[in-house]
PDB file of C-alpha atoms in Angstrom:
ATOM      1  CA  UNK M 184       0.000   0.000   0.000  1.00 62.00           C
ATOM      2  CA  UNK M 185       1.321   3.652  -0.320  1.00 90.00           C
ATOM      3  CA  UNK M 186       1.486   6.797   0.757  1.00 96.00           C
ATOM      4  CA  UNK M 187       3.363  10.056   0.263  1.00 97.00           C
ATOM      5  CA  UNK M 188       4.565  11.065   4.180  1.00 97.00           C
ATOM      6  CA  UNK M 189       4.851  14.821   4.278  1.00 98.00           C
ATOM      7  CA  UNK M 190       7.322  15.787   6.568  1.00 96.00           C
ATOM      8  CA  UNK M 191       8.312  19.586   5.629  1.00 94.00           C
ATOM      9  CA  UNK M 192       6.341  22.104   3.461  1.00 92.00           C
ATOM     10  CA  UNK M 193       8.220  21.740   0.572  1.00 93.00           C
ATOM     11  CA  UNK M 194       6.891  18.044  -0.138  1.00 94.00           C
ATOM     12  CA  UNK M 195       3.710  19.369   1.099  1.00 95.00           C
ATOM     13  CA  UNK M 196       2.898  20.301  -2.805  1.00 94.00           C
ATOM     14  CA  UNK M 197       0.593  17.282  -3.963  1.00 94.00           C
ATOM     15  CA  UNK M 198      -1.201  17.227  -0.844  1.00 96.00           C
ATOM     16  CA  UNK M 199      -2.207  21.231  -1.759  1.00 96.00           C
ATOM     17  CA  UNK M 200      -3.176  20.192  -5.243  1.00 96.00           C
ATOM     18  CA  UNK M 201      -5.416  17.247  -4.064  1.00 96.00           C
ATOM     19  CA  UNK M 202      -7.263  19.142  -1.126  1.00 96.00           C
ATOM     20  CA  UNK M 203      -7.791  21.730  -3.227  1.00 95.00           C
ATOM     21  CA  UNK M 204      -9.348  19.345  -6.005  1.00 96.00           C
ATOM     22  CA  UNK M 205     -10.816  17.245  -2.923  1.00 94.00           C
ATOM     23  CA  UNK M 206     -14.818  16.917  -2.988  1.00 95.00           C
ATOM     24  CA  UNK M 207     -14.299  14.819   0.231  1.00 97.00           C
ATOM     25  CA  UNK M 208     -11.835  13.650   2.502  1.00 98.00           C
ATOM     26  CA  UNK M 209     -11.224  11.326   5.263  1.00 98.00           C
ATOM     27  CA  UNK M 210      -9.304  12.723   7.820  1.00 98.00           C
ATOM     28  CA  UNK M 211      -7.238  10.635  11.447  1.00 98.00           C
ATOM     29  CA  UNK M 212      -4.897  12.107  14.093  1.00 97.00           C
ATOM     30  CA  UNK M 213      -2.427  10.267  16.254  1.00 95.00           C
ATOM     31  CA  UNK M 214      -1.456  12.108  19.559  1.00 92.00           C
ATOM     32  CA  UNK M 215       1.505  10.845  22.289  1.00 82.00           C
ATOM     33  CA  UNK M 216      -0.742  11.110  25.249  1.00 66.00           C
ATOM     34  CA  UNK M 217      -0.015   7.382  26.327  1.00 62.00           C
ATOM     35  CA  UNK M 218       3.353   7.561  26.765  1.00 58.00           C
ATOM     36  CA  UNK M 219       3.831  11.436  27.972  1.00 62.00           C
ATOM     37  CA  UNK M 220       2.314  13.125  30.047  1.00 66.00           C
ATOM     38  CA  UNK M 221       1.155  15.721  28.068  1.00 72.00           C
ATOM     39  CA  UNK M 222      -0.658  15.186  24.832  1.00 84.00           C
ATOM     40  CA  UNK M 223       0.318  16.487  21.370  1.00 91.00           C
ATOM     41  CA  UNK M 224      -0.807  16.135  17.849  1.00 95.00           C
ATOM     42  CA  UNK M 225       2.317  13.597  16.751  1.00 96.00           C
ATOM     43  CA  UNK M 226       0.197  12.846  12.998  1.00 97.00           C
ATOM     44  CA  UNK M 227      -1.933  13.767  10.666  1.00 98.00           C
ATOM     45  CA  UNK M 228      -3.565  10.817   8.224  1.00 98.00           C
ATOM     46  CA  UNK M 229      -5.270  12.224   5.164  1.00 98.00           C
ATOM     47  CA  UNK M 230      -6.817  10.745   2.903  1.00 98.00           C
ATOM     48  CA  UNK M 231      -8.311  12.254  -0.788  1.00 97.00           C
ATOM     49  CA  UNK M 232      -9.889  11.354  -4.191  1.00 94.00           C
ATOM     50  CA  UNK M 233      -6.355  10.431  -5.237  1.00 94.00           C
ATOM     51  CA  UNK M 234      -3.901   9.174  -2.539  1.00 96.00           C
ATOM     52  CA  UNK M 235      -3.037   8.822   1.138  1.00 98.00           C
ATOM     53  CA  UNK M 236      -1.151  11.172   3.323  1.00 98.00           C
ATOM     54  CA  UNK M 237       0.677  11.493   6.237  1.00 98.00           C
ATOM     55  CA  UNK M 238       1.931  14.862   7.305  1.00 98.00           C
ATOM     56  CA  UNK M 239       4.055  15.450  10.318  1.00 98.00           C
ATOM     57  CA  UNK M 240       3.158  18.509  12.512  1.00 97.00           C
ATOM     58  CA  UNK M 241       6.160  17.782  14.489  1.00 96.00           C
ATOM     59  CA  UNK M 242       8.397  18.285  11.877  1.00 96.00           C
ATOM     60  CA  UNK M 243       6.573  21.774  10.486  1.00 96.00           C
ATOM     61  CA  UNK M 244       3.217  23.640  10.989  1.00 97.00           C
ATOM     62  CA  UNK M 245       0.703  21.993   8.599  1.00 98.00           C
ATOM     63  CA  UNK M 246      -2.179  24.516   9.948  1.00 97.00           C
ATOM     64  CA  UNK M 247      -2.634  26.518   6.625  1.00 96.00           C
ATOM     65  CA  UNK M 248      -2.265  23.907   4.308  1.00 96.00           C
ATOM     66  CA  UNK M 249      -5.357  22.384   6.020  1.00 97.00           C
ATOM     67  CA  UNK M 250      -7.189  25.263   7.270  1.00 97.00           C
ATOM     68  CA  UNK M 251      -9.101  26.381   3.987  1.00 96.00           C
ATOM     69  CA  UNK M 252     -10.211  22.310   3.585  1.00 96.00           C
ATOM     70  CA  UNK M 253     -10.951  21.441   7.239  1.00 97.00           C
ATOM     71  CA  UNK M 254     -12.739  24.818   7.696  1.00 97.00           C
ATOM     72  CA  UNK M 255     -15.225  24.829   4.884  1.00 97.00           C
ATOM     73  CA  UNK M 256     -18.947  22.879   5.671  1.00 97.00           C
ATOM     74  CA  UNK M 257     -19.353  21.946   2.277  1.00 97.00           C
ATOM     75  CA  UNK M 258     -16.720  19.615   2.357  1.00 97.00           C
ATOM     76  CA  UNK M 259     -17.240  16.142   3.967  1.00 98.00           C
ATOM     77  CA  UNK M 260     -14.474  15.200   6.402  1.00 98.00           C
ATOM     78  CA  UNK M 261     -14.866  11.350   7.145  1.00 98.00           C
ATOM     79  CA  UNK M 262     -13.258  10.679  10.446  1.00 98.00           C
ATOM     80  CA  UNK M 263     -14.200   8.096  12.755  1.00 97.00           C
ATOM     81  CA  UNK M 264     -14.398   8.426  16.425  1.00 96.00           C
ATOM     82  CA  UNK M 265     -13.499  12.243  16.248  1.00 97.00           C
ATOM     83  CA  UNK M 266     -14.147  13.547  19.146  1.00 96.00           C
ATOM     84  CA  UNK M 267     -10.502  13.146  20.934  1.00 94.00           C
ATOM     85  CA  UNK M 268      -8.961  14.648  17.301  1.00 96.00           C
ATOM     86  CA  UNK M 269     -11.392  17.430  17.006  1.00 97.00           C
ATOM     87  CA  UNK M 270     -10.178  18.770  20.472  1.00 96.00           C
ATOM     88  CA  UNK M 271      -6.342  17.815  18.977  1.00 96.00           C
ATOM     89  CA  UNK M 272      -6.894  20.116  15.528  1.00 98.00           C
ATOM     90  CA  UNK M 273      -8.668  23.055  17.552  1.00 97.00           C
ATOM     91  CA  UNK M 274      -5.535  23.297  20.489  1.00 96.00           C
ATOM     92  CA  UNK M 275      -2.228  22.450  18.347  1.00 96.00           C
ATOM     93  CA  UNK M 276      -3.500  23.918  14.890  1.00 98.00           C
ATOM     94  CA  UNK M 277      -6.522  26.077  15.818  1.00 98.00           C
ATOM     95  CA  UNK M 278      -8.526  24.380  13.076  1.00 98.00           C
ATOM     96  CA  UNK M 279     -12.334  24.009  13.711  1.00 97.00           C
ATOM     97  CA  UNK M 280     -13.723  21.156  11.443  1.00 96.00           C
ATOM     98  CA  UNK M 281     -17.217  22.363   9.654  1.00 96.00           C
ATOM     99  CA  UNK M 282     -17.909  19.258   7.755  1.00 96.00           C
ATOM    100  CA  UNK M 283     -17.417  15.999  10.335  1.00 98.00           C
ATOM    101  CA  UNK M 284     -18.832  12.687   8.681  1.00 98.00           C
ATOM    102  CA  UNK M 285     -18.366  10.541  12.059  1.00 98.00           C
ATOM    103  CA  UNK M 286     -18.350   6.927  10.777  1.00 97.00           C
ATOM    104  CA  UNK M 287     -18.492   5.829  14.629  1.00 97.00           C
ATOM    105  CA  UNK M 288     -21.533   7.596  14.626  1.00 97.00           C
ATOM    106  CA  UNK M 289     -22.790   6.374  11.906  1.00 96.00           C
ATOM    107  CA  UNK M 290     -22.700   3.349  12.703  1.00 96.00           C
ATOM    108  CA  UNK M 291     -23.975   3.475  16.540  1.00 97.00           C
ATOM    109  CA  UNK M 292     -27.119   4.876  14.740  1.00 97.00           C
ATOM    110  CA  UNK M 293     -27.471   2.367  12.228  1.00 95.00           C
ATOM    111  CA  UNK M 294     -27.395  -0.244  15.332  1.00 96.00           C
ATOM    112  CA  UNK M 295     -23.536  -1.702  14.755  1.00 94.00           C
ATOM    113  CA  UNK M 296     -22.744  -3.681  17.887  1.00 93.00           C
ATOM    114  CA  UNK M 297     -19.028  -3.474  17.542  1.00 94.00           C
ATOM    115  CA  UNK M 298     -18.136   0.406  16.463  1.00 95.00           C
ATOM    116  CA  UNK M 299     -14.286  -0.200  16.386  1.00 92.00           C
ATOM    117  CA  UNK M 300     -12.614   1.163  13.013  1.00 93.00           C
ATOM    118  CA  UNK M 301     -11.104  -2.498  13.322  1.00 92.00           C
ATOM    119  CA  UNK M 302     -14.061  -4.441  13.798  1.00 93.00           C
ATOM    120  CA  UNK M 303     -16.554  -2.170  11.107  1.00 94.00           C
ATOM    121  CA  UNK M 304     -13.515  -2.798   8.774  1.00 94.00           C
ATOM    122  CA  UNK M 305     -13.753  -6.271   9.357  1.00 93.00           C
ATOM    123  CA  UNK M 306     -17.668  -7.217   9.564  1.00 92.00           C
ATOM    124  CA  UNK M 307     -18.217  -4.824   6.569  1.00 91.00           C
ATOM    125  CA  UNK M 308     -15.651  -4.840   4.035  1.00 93.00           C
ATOM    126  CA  UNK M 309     -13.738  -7.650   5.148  1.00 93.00           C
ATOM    127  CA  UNK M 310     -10.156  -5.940   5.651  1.00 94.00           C
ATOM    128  CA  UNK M 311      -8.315  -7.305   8.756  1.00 92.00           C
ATOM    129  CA  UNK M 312      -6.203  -4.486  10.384  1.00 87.00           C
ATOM    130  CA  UNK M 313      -3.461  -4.955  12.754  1.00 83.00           C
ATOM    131  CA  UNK M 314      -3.606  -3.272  15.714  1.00 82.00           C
ATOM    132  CA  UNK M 315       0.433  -3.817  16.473  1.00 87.00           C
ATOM    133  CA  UNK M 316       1.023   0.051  16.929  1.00 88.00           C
ATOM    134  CA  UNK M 317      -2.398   1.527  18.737  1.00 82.00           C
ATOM    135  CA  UNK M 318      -0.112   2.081  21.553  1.00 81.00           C
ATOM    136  CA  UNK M 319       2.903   3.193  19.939  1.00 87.00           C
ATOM    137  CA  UNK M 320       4.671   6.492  21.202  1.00 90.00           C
ATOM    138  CA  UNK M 321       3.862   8.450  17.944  1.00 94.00           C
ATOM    139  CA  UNK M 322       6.112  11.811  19.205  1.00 93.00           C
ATOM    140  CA  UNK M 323       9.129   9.186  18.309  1.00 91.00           C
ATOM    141  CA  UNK M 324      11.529  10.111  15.417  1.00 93.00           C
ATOM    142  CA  UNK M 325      11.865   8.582  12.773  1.00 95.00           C
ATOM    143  CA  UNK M 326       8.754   6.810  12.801  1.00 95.00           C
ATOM    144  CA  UNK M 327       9.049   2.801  11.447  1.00 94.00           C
ATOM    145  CA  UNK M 328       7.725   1.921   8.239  1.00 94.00           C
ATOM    146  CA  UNK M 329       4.871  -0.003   9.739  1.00 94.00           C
ATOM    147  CA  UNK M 330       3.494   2.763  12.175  1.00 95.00           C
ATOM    148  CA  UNK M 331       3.688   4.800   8.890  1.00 96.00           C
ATOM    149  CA  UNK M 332       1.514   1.986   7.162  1.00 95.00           C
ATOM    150  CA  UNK M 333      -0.805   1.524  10.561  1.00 94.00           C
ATOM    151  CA  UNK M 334      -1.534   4.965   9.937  1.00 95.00           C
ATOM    152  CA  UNK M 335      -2.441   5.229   6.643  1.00 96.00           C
ATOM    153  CA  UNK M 336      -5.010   2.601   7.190  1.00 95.00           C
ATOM    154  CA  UNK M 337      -6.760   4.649   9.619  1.00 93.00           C
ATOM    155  CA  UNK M 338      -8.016   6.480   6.628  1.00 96.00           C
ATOM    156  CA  UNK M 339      -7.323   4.778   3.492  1.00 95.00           C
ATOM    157  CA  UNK M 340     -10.957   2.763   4.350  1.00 95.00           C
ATOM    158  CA  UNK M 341     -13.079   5.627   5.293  1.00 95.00           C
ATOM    159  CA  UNK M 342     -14.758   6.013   1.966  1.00 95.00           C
ATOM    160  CA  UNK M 343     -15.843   2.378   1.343  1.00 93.00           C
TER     161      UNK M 343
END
């Protein structure tokens, strides 16, 4: 599976192109609460039309690339359970998200018993997901090839 992993604003180019093309996107944050004691936004896990993200606020301010997208209501942002990531983009990036599409949600109303992204993955369009780095410490640098890849399957599904 790919991704392009955006880790300064120079490589930050395609990304701008395909938000700006975007009708919809689906959207996943990874923070370091778990292993500091003090939470940060550590990832960002975008994914459009066209291709999979994964942009590193650590390594630069992503705030006004995303802004414009994240910001406008007539643009669907698929996230799923967003609560924890909405409060993430609003303190470290000052982004308020106008057009949430909470799958979690979604699927609570629609009677799911099991409303895991794992598990809805699973029962629905039969993809197994690993769940090998939900605890990793995602503030550490450089990040392994696999907690890139864990991460881009927080999104890359959203659509289906």
């Amino acid at each position: 599976m790919s991704f392009v992993h955006v880790q300064d604003a120079s490589q930050a180019e395609g990304l701008r192109r395909d938000l700006a093309a975007s009708r919809r996107i689906a959207l996943d944050c990874e923070a370091a609460g778990f292993h500091r004691y003090s939470d940060r936004l550590c990832l960002l896990q975008i994914t459009t039309e066209s291709d999979t993200y994964i942009v590193d606020p650590l390594a630069f301010d992503p705030s006004e690339l995303l802004r414009g997208v994240l910001e406008d209501p007539s643009i669907p942002v698929l996230m799923h359970g967003a609560d924890y990531d909405l409060r993430l983009l609003d303190r470290d990036l000052g982004i308020l998200l106008r057009g949430l599409f909470d799958t979690q949600v979604a699927a609570a109303l629609l009677g799911e018993k099991a409303l895991g992204l794992q598990a809805l993955l699973e029962s629905r369009l039969g993809v197994s997901l690993s769940k090998k780095y939900q605890r990793a410490d995602w503030a550490e640098r450089p990040l392994a090839e696999g907690m890139l890849e864990y991460a881009a399957d927080d999104t890359r599904y959203l659509f289906r």
